[in-house]
Amino acid sequence: EAEVAQSPRYKITEKSQAVAFWCDPISGHATLYWYRQILGQGPELLVQFQDESVVDDSQLPKDRFSAERLKGVDSTLKIQPAELGDSAMYLCASSRHSGREYEQYFGPGTRLTVT
Amino acid sequence: TQLLEQSPQFLSIQEGENLTVYCNSSSVFSSLQWYRQEPGEGPVLLVTVVTGGEVKKLKRLTFQFGDARKDSSLHITAAQPGDTGLYLCAGNNAGNMLTFGGGTRLMVKP
């Protein structure tokens, strides 16, 4: 069964350092999402891509966060510089584009700890 | 902003008991999804409900979408320790944006 891949699974970094996360969506899924989930809460959308284009990044803190999906397949989320409050689970999800097939499938996540 | 409220936030029950988790909103959604998430893992999709009043069953889990497509419930019959986890509902609007509830953390004790 196809799955969304994410790496690394865990990342510990010091504040003010740069950190990057990678996501490979399910093959054929045109839409890719990055979410942030604080412990004990539901995921919150950071950015949504349709192929290589950003559809919504209104909740992305653009002073320190950036995201790209250059070839419309895999994607990278970067934080520079990391702050203590960025400690969270970063989840990637993908879905097909058309019709009612809007079900989103999540990867295992990257647990970020900023010290 | 569309908000989804889940209740209860926490639930601890004994194996064999029944339970219901609620997901409520003042907004209408085109569809609603339920996920289960285990610690350190990503959410796993359980079901999608689309039609108002729709009921879907997945083994011991029964999902219902409200007639007005603003609320949903998840009922588990004869809960087992393997049902332990964080249950998340997420409403999908026409723009394919998911709004997640805060989750219900379920613990089923043997």
PDB file of C-alpha atoms in Angstrom:
ATOM      1  CA  GLU A   1       0.000   0.000   0.000  1.00  0.00           C
ATOM      2  CA  ALA A   2       1.401   3.413  -1.008  1.00  0.00           C
ATOM      3  CA  GLU A   3       2.405   5.698   1.844  1.00  0.00           C
ATOM      4  CA  VAL A   4       3.579   9.242   2.407  1.00  0.00           C
ATOM      5  CA  ALA A   5       7.262   9.235   3.349  1.00  0.00           C
ATOM      6  CA  GLN A   6       8.861  11.773   5.680  1.00  0.00           C
ATOM      7  CA  SER A   7      12.375  12.245   6.979  1.00  0.00           C
ATOM      8  CA  PRO A   8      13.877  12.564   9.425  1.00  0.00           C
ATOM      9  CA  ARG A   9      11.508  11.019  11.951  1.00  0.00           C
ATOM     10  CA  TYR A  10      13.124  12.902  14.808  1.00  0.00           C
ATOM     11  CA  LYS A  11      15.206  16.068  14.899  1.00  0.00           C
ATOM     12  CA  ILE A  12      16.816  17.868  17.809  1.00  0.00           C
ATOM     13  CA  THR A  13      18.293  21.278  17.100  1.00  0.00           C
ATOM     14  CA  GLU A  14      19.428  24.300  19.026  1.00  0.00           C
ATOM     15  CA  LYS A  15      17.559  27.558  18.747  1.00  0.00           C
ATOM     16  CA  SER A  16      18.776  29.884  15.999  1.00  0.00           C
ATOM     17  CA  GLN A  17      19.886  26.917  13.881  1.00  0.00           C
ATOM     18  CA  ALA A  18      18.376  25.965  10.535  1.00  0.00           C
ATOM     19  CA  VAL A  19      16.386  22.758  10.109  1.00  0.00           C
ATOM     20  CA  ALA A  20      14.760  21.102   7.095  1.00  0.00           C
ATOM     21  CA  PHE A  21      12.164  18.370   6.678  1.00  0.00           C
ATOM     22  CA  TRP A  22      11.471  16.291   3.578  1.00  0.00           C
ATOM     23  CA  CYS A  23       8.247  14.732   2.313  1.00  0.00           C
ATOM     24  CA  ASP A  24       7.513  12.382  -0.584  1.00  0.00           C
ATOM     25  CA  PRO A  25       3.751  12.113  -1.240  1.00  0.00           C
ATOM     26  CA  ILE A  26       1.846   9.123  -2.554  1.00  0.00           C
ATOM     27  CA  SER A  27       2.541   8.704  -6.269  1.00  0.00           C
ATOM     28  CA  GLY A  28      -0.055  10.493  -8.363  1.00  0.00           C
ATOM     29  CA  HIS A  29      -1.227  12.781  -5.584  1.00  0.00           C
ATOM     30  CA  ALA A  30      -1.152  16.338  -6.906  1.00  0.00           C
ATOM     31  CA  THR A  31      -1.919  18.081  -3.638  1.00  0.00           C
ATOM     32  CA  LEU A  32       0.561  18.202  -0.766  1.00  0.00           C
ATOM     33  CA  TYR A  33       0.090  19.708   2.674  1.00  0.00           C
ATOM     34  CA  TRP A  34       2.369  20.568   5.583  1.00  0.00           C
ATOM     35  CA  TYR A  35       0.817  20.675   9.051  1.00  0.00           C
ATOM     36  CA  ARG A  36       2.154  21.487  12.497  1.00  0.00           C
ATOM     37  CA  GLN A  37       0.765  19.626  15.485  1.00  0.00           C
ATOM     38  CA  ILE A  38       1.493  20.771  19.014  1.00  0.00           C
ATOM     39  CA  LEU A  39       1.295  18.018  21.603  1.00  0.00           C
ATOM     40  CA  GLY A  40      -2.287  17.393  22.663  1.00  0.00           C
ATOM     41  CA  GLN A  41      -3.835  19.419  19.842  1.00  0.00           C
ATOM     42  CA  GLY A  42      -5.118  18.806  16.330  1.00  0.00           C
ATOM     43  CA  PRO A  43      -2.924  19.514  13.289  1.00  0.00           C
ATOM     44  CA  GLU A  44      -2.881  23.058  11.882  1.00  0.00           C
ATOM     45  CA  LEU A  45      -2.259  23.687   8.200  1.00  0.00           C
ATOM     46  CA  LEU A  46       0.939  25.562   7.362  1.00  0.00           C
ATOM     47  CA  VAL A  47       0.994  25.362   3.561  1.00  0.00           C
ATOM     48  CA  GLN A  48      -0.846  23.641   0.716  1.00  0.00           C
ATOM     49  CA  PHE A  49       0.615  22.912  -2.730  1.00  0.00           C
ATOM     50  CA  GLN A  50      -1.207  22.033  -5.925  1.00  0.00           C
ATOM     51  CA  ASP A  51       1.516  20.469  -8.080  1.00  0.00           C
ATOM     52  CA  GLU A  52       4.406  22.935  -7.734  1.00  0.00           C
ATOM     53  CA  SER A  53       2.258  25.964  -6.886  1.00  0.00           C
ATOM     54  CA  VAL A  54       1.373  27.268  -3.431  1.00  0.00           C
ATOM     55  CA  VAL A  55      -2.406  27.309  -2.944  1.00  0.00           C
ATOM     56  CA  ASP A  56      -2.474  28.565   0.639  1.00  0.00           C
ATOM     57  CA  ASP A  57       0.360  29.657   2.899  1.00  0.00           C
ATOM     58  CA  SER A  58      -1.608  32.138   4.986  1.00  0.00           C
ATOM     59  CA  GLN A  59      -0.668  30.372   8.241  1.00  0.00           C
ATOM     60  CA  LEU A  60       3.003  29.944   7.389  1.00  0.00           C
ATOM     61  CA  PRO A  61       5.273  32.247   9.468  1.00  0.00           C
ATOM     62  CA  LYS A  62       7.117  33.524   6.452  1.00  0.00           C
ATOM     63  CA  ASP A  63       9.777  35.371   8.404  1.00  0.00           C
ATOM     64  CA  ARG A  64      11.345  32.042   9.361  1.00  0.00           C
ATOM     65  CA  PHE A  65       9.513  29.274   7.505  1.00  0.00           C
ATOM     66  CA  SER A  66       9.766  28.415   3.820  1.00  0.00           C
ATOM     67  CA  ALA A  67       8.393  25.565   1.759  1.00  0.00           C
ATOM     68  CA  GLU A  68       9.001  24.419  -1.788  1.00  0.00           C
ATOM     69  CA  ARG A  69       7.878  21.715  -4.171  1.00  0.00           C
ATOM     70  CA  LEU A  70      10.004  22.527  -7.164  1.00  0.00           C
ATOM     71  CA  LYS A  71       9.081  19.623  -9.463  1.00  0.00           C
ATOM     72  CA  GLY A  72       5.608  19.091  -8.114  1.00  0.00           C
ATOM     73  CA  VAL A  73       6.508  15.822  -6.412  1.00  0.00           C
ATOM     74  CA  ASP A  74       8.491  15.851  -3.175  1.00  0.00           C
ATOM     75  CA  SER A  75       8.643  18.853  -0.884  1.00  0.00           C
ATOM     76  CA  THR A  76      10.909  20.491   1.689  1.00  0.00           C
ATOM     77  CA  LEU A  77       9.897  22.591   4.689  1.00  0.00           C
ATOM     78  CA  LYS A  78      12.614  24.751   6.224  1.00  0.00           C
ATOM     79  CA  ILE A  79      12.838  26.738   9.443  1.00  0.00           C
ATOM     80  CA  GLN A  80      15.568  29.333   9.860  1.00  0.00           C
ATOM     81  CA  PRO A  81      16.221  30.298  12.575  1.00  0.00           C
ATOM     82  CA  ALA A  82      14.454  27.770  14.787  1.00  0.00           C
ATOM     83  CA  GLU A  83      12.852  29.026  17.990  1.00  0.00           C
ATOM     84  CA  LEU A  84      11.871  27.154  21.146  1.00  0.00           C
ATOM     85  CA  GLY A  85       8.187  27.523  20.246  1.00  0.00           C
ATOM     86  CA  ASP A  86       8.718  25.603  17.015  1.00  0.00           C
ATOM     87  CA  SER A  87       8.986  22.328  18.935  1.00  0.00           C
ATOM     88  CA  ALA A  88       6.153  20.218  17.548  1.00  0.00           C
ATOM     89  CA  MET A  89       5.283  17.363  15.195  1.00  0.00           C
ATOM     90  CA  TYR A  90       5.479  18.373  11.539  1.00  0.00           C
ATOM     91  CA  LEU A  91       3.149  16.313   9.376  1.00  0.00           C
ATOM     92  CA  CYS A  92       3.001  15.988   5.626  1.00  0.00           C
ATOM     93  CA  ALA A  93      -0.150  14.799   3.847  1.00  0.00           C
ATOM     94  CA  SER A  94      -1.197  14.284   0.245  1.00  0.00           C
ATOM     95  CA  SER A  95      -4.430  13.864  -1.684  1.00  0.00           C
ATOM     96  CA  ARG A  96      -5.649  13.449  -5.234  1.00  0.00           C
ATOM     97  CA  HIS A  97      -6.809  16.609  -6.881  1.00  0.00           C
ATOM     98  CA  SER A  98     -10.058  15.835  -8.568  1.00  0.00           C
ATOM     99  CA  GLY A  99     -13.655  15.179  -7.578  1.00  0.00           C
ATOM    100  CA  ARG A 100     -14.572  13.812  -4.152  1.00  0.00           C
ATOM    101  CA  GLU A 101     -11.200  12.148  -3.741  1.00  0.00           C
ATOM    102  CA  TYR A 102     -10.083  14.810  -1.331  1.00  0.00           C
ATOM    103  CA  GLU A 103      -9.148  12.367   1.385  1.00  0.00           C
ATOM    104  CA  GLN A 104      -5.811  13.295   2.871  1.00  0.00           C
ATOM    105  CA  TYR A 105      -3.257  10.655   3.777  1.00  0.00           C
ATOM    106  CA  PHE A 106      -0.604  11.494   6.336  1.00  0.00           C
ATOM    107  CA  GLY A 107       3.011  10.539   6.704  1.00  0.00           C
ATOM    108  CA  PRO A 108       4.537   9.432  10.039  1.00  0.00           C
ATOM    109  CA  GLY A 109       5.669  12.979  10.851  1.00  0.00           C
ATOM    110  CA  THR A 110       8.894  14.586  12.010  1.00  0.00           C
ATOM    111  CA  ARG A 111       9.126  15.285  15.725  1.00  0.00           C
ATOM    112  CA  LEU A 112      11.156  18.491  16.183  1.00  0.00           C
ATOM    113  CA  THR A 113      12.651  19.471  19.509  1.00  0.00           C
ATOM    114  CA  VAL A 114      14.319  22.880  19.759  1.00  0.00           C
ATOM    115  CA  THR A 115      16.640  23.322  22.738  1.00  0.00           C
TER     116      THR A 115
ATOM    117  CA  THR B   1     -12.658  30.750  10.680  1.00  0.00           C
ATOM    118  CA  GLN B   2     -14.330  27.358  10.808  1.00  0.00           C
ATOM    119  CA  LEU B   3     -14.007  25.680  14.179  1.00  0.00           C
ATOM    120  CA  LEU B   4     -14.571  22.065  15.123  1.00  0.00           C
ATOM    121  CA  GLU B   5     -15.063  21.206  18.763  1.00  0.00           C
ATOM    122  CA  GLN B   6     -14.594  17.672  19.964  1.00  0.00           C
ATOM    123  CA  SER B   7     -15.904  16.238  23.189  1.00  0.00           C
ATOM    124  CA  PRO B   8     -14.902  14.810  25.472  1.00  0.00           C
ATOM    125  CA  GLN B   9     -11.238  15.816  25.341  1.00  0.00           C
ATOM    126  CA  PHE B  10     -10.200  12.795  27.410  1.00  0.00           C
ATOM    127  CA  LEU B  11     -11.897   9.468  28.009  1.00  0.00           C
ATOM    128  CA  SER B  12     -10.668   6.566  30.103  1.00  0.00           C
ATOM    129  CA  ILE B  13     -12.817   3.445  30.093  1.00  0.00           C
ATOM    130  CA  GLN B  14     -12.615  -0.270  30.813  1.00  0.00           C
ATOM    131  CA  GLU B  15     -12.373  -2.871  28.076  1.00  0.00           C
ATOM    132  CA  GLY B  16     -15.830  -3.893  26.876  1.00  0.00           C
ATOM    133  CA  GLU B  17     -17.530  -0.554  27.498  1.00  0.00           C
ATOM    134  CA  ASN B  18     -19.216   1.508  24.802  1.00  0.00           C
ATOM    135  CA  LEU B  19     -18.399   5.141  24.096  1.00  0.00           C
ATOM    136  CA  THR B  20     -19.364   8.043  21.846  1.00  0.00           C
ATOM    137  CA  VAL B  21     -17.173  10.931  20.706  1.00  0.00           C
ATOM    138  CA  TYR B  22     -18.741  14.102  19.338  1.00  0.00           C
ATOM    139  CA  CYS B  23     -17.548  16.603  16.771  1.00  0.00           C
ATOM    140  CA  ASN B  24     -19.516  19.850  16.488  1.00  0.00           C
ATOM    141  CA  SER B  25     -19.336  23.001  14.423  1.00  0.00           C
ATOM    142  CA  SER B  26     -21.474  25.985  13.483  1.00  0.00           C
ATOM    143  CA  SER B  27     -20.197  25.651   9.908  1.00  0.00           C
ATOM    144  CA  VAL B  28     -21.343  23.355   7.124  1.00  0.00           C
ATOM    145  CA  PHE B  29     -18.764  21.007   5.641  1.00  0.00           C
ATOM    146  CA  SER B  30     -18.784  19.273   2.266  1.00  0.00           C
ATOM    147  CA  SER B  31     -17.392  16.178   3.946  1.00  0.00           C
ATOM    148  CA  LEU B  32     -15.951  15.117   7.271  1.00  0.00           C
ATOM    149  CA  GLN B  33     -13.150  12.713   8.032  1.00  0.00           C
ATOM    150  CA  TRP B  34     -12.251  10.793  11.162  1.00  0.00           C
ATOM    151  CA  TYR B  35      -8.653   9.850  11.930  1.00  0.00           C
ATOM    152  CA  ARG B  36      -6.937   7.851  14.660  1.00  0.00           C
ATOM    153  CA  GLN B  37      -3.454   8.823  15.742  1.00  0.00           C
ATOM    154  CA  GLU B  38      -1.051   6.873  17.929  1.00  0.00           C
ATOM    155  CA  PRO B  39       1.782   8.566  19.850  1.00  0.00           C
ATOM    156  CA  GLY B  40       4.677   9.523  17.604  1.00  0.00           C
ATOM    157  CA  GLU B  41       2.819   8.638  14.405  1.00  0.00           C
ATOM    158  CA  GLY B  42       0.782  10.469  11.795  1.00  0.00           C
ATOM    159  CA  PRO B  43      -3.044  10.362  11.736  1.00  0.00           C
ATOM    160  CA  VAL B  44      -4.546   7.351   9.959  1.00  0.00           C
ATOM    161  CA  LEU B  45      -7.764   7.900   8.018  1.00  0.00           C
ATOM    162  CA  LEU B  46     -10.672   5.827   9.335  1.00  0.00           C
ATOM    163  CA  VAL B  47     -13.630   7.066   7.307  1.00  0.00           C
ATOM    164  CA  THR B  48     -15.035   9.899   5.209  1.00  0.00           C
ATOM    165  CA  VAL B  49     -18.704  10.886   5.449  1.00  0.00           C
ATOM    166  CA  VAL B  50     -20.202  13.050   2.745  1.00  0.00           C
ATOM    167  CA  THR B  51     -24.003  12.978   2.798  1.00  0.00           C
ATOM    168  CA  GLY B  52     -26.082  14.542   5.579  1.00  0.00           C
ATOM    169  CA  GLY B  53     -27.452  11.778   7.823  1.00  0.00           C
ATOM    170  CA  GLU B  54     -24.975   9.238   6.469  1.00  0.00           C
ATOM    171  CA  VAL B  55     -23.992   6.352   8.726  1.00  0.00           C
ATOM    172  CA  LYS B  56     -20.884   4.259   8.100  1.00  0.00           C
ATOM    173  CA  LYS B  57     -19.704   1.226  10.027  1.00  0.00           C
ATOM    174  CA  LEU B  58     -16.165  -0.030  10.355  1.00  0.00           C
ATOM    175  CA  LYS B  59     -16.232  -3.216  12.459  1.00  0.00           C
ATOM    176  CA  ARG B  60     -17.072  -1.966  15.992  1.00  0.00           C
ATOM    177  CA  LEU B  61     -16.930   1.717  14.985  1.00  0.00           C
ATOM    178  CA  THR B  62     -20.037   3.573  13.791  1.00  0.00           C
ATOM    179  CA  PHE B  63     -19.726   7.030  12.254  1.00  0.00           C
ATOM    180  CA  GLN B  64     -22.629   9.384  11.654  1.00  0.00           C
ATOM    181  CA  PHE B  65     -22.754  12.697   9.803  1.00  0.00           C
ATOM    182  CA  GLY B  66     -25.392  15.149  11.002  1.00  0.00           C
ATOM    183  CA  ASP B  67     -28.326  15.956   8.744  1.00  0.00           C
ATOM    184  CA  ALA B  68     -27.108  19.544   8.353  1.00  0.00           C
ATOM    185  CA  ARG B  69     -23.491  18.410   7.775  1.00  0.00           C
ATOM    186  CA  LYS B  70     -22.296  20.468  10.751  1.00  0.00           C
ATOM    187  CA  ASP B  71     -21.614  17.699  13.243  1.00  0.00           C
ATOM    188  CA  SER B  72     -20.596  14.084  13.505  1.00  0.00           C
ATOM    189  CA  SER B  73     -20.273  11.319  16.036  1.00  0.00           C
ATOM    190  CA  LEU B  74     -18.121   8.252  16.464  1.00  0.00           C
ATOM    191  CA  HIS B  75     -19.504   5.362  18.503  1.00  0.00           C
ATOM    192  CA  ILE B  76     -17.317   2.450  19.572  1.00  0.00           C
ATOM    193  CA  THR B  77     -18.953  -0.739  20.764  1.00  0.00           C
ATOM    194  CA  ALA B  78     -17.173  -3.044  23.206  1.00  0.00           C
ATOM    195  CA  ALA B  79     -13.963  -1.021  23.270  1.00  0.00           C
ATOM    196  CA  GLN B  80     -10.650  -2.885  23.294  1.00  0.00           C
ATOM    197  CA  PRO B  81      -7.176  -1.770  24.428  1.00  0.00           C
ATOM    198  CA  GLY B  82      -6.176  -1.594  20.757  1.00  0.00           C
ATOM    199  CA  ASP B  83      -8.674   1.244  20.314  1.00  0.00           C
ATOM    200  CA  THR B  84      -6.511   3.469  22.518  1.00  0.00           C
ATOM    201  CA  GLY B  85      -5.357   6.598  20.709  1.00  0.00           C
ATOM    202  CA  LEU B  86      -6.179  10.157  19.710  1.00  0.00           C
ATOM    203  CA  TYR B  87      -9.335  10.430  17.611  1.00  0.00           C
ATOM    204  CA  LEU B  88      -9.476  13.465  15.343  1.00  0.00           C
ATOM    205  CA  CYS B  89     -12.334  14.764  13.256  1.00  0.00           C
ATOM    206  CA  ALA B  90     -11.618  17.056  10.322  1.00  0.00           C
ATOM    207  CA  GLY B  91     -14.086  19.021   8.220  1.00  0.00           C
ATOM    208  CA  ASN B  92     -13.433  19.545   4.534  1.00  0.00           C
ATOM    209  CA  ASN B  93     -14.714  22.658   2.809  1.00  0.00           C
ATOM    210  CA  ALA B  94     -15.120  23.166  -0.908  1.00  0.00           C
ATOM    211  CA  GLY B  95     -11.543  24.343  -1.208  1.00  0.00           C
ATOM    212  CA  ASN B  96     -10.178  21.016   0.027  1.00  0.00           C
ATOM    213  CA  MET B  97      -8.915  22.576   3.226  1.00  0.00           C
ATOM    214  CA  LEU B  98      -9.155  20.412   6.325  1.00  0.00           C
ATOM    215  CA  THR B  99     -10.059  21.976   9.655  1.00  0.00           C
ATOM    216  CA  PHE B 100      -9.193  19.681  12.540  1.00  0.00           C
ATOM    217  CA  GLY B 101     -10.856  19.403  15.894  1.00  0.00           C
ATOM    218  CA  GLY B 102      -8.727  19.342  19.032  1.00  0.00           C
ATOM    219  CA  GLY B 103      -9.039  15.576  19.344  1.00  0.00           C
ATOM    220  CA  THR B 104     -10.351  13.086  21.898  1.00  0.00           C
ATOM    221  CA  ARG B 105      -7.727  11.091  23.724  1.00  0.00           C
ATOM    222  CA  LEU B 106      -9.114   7.629  24.455  1.00  0.00           C
ATOM    223  CA  MET B 107      -7.580   5.124  26.827  1.00  0.00           C
ATOM    224  CA  VAL B 108      -9.082   1.660  27.090  1.00  0.00           C
ATOM    225  CA  LYS B 109      -7.854  -0.250  30.096  1.00  0.00           C
ATOM    226  CA  PRO B 110      -7.723  -4.057  30.079  1.00  0.00           C
TER     227      PRO B 110
END
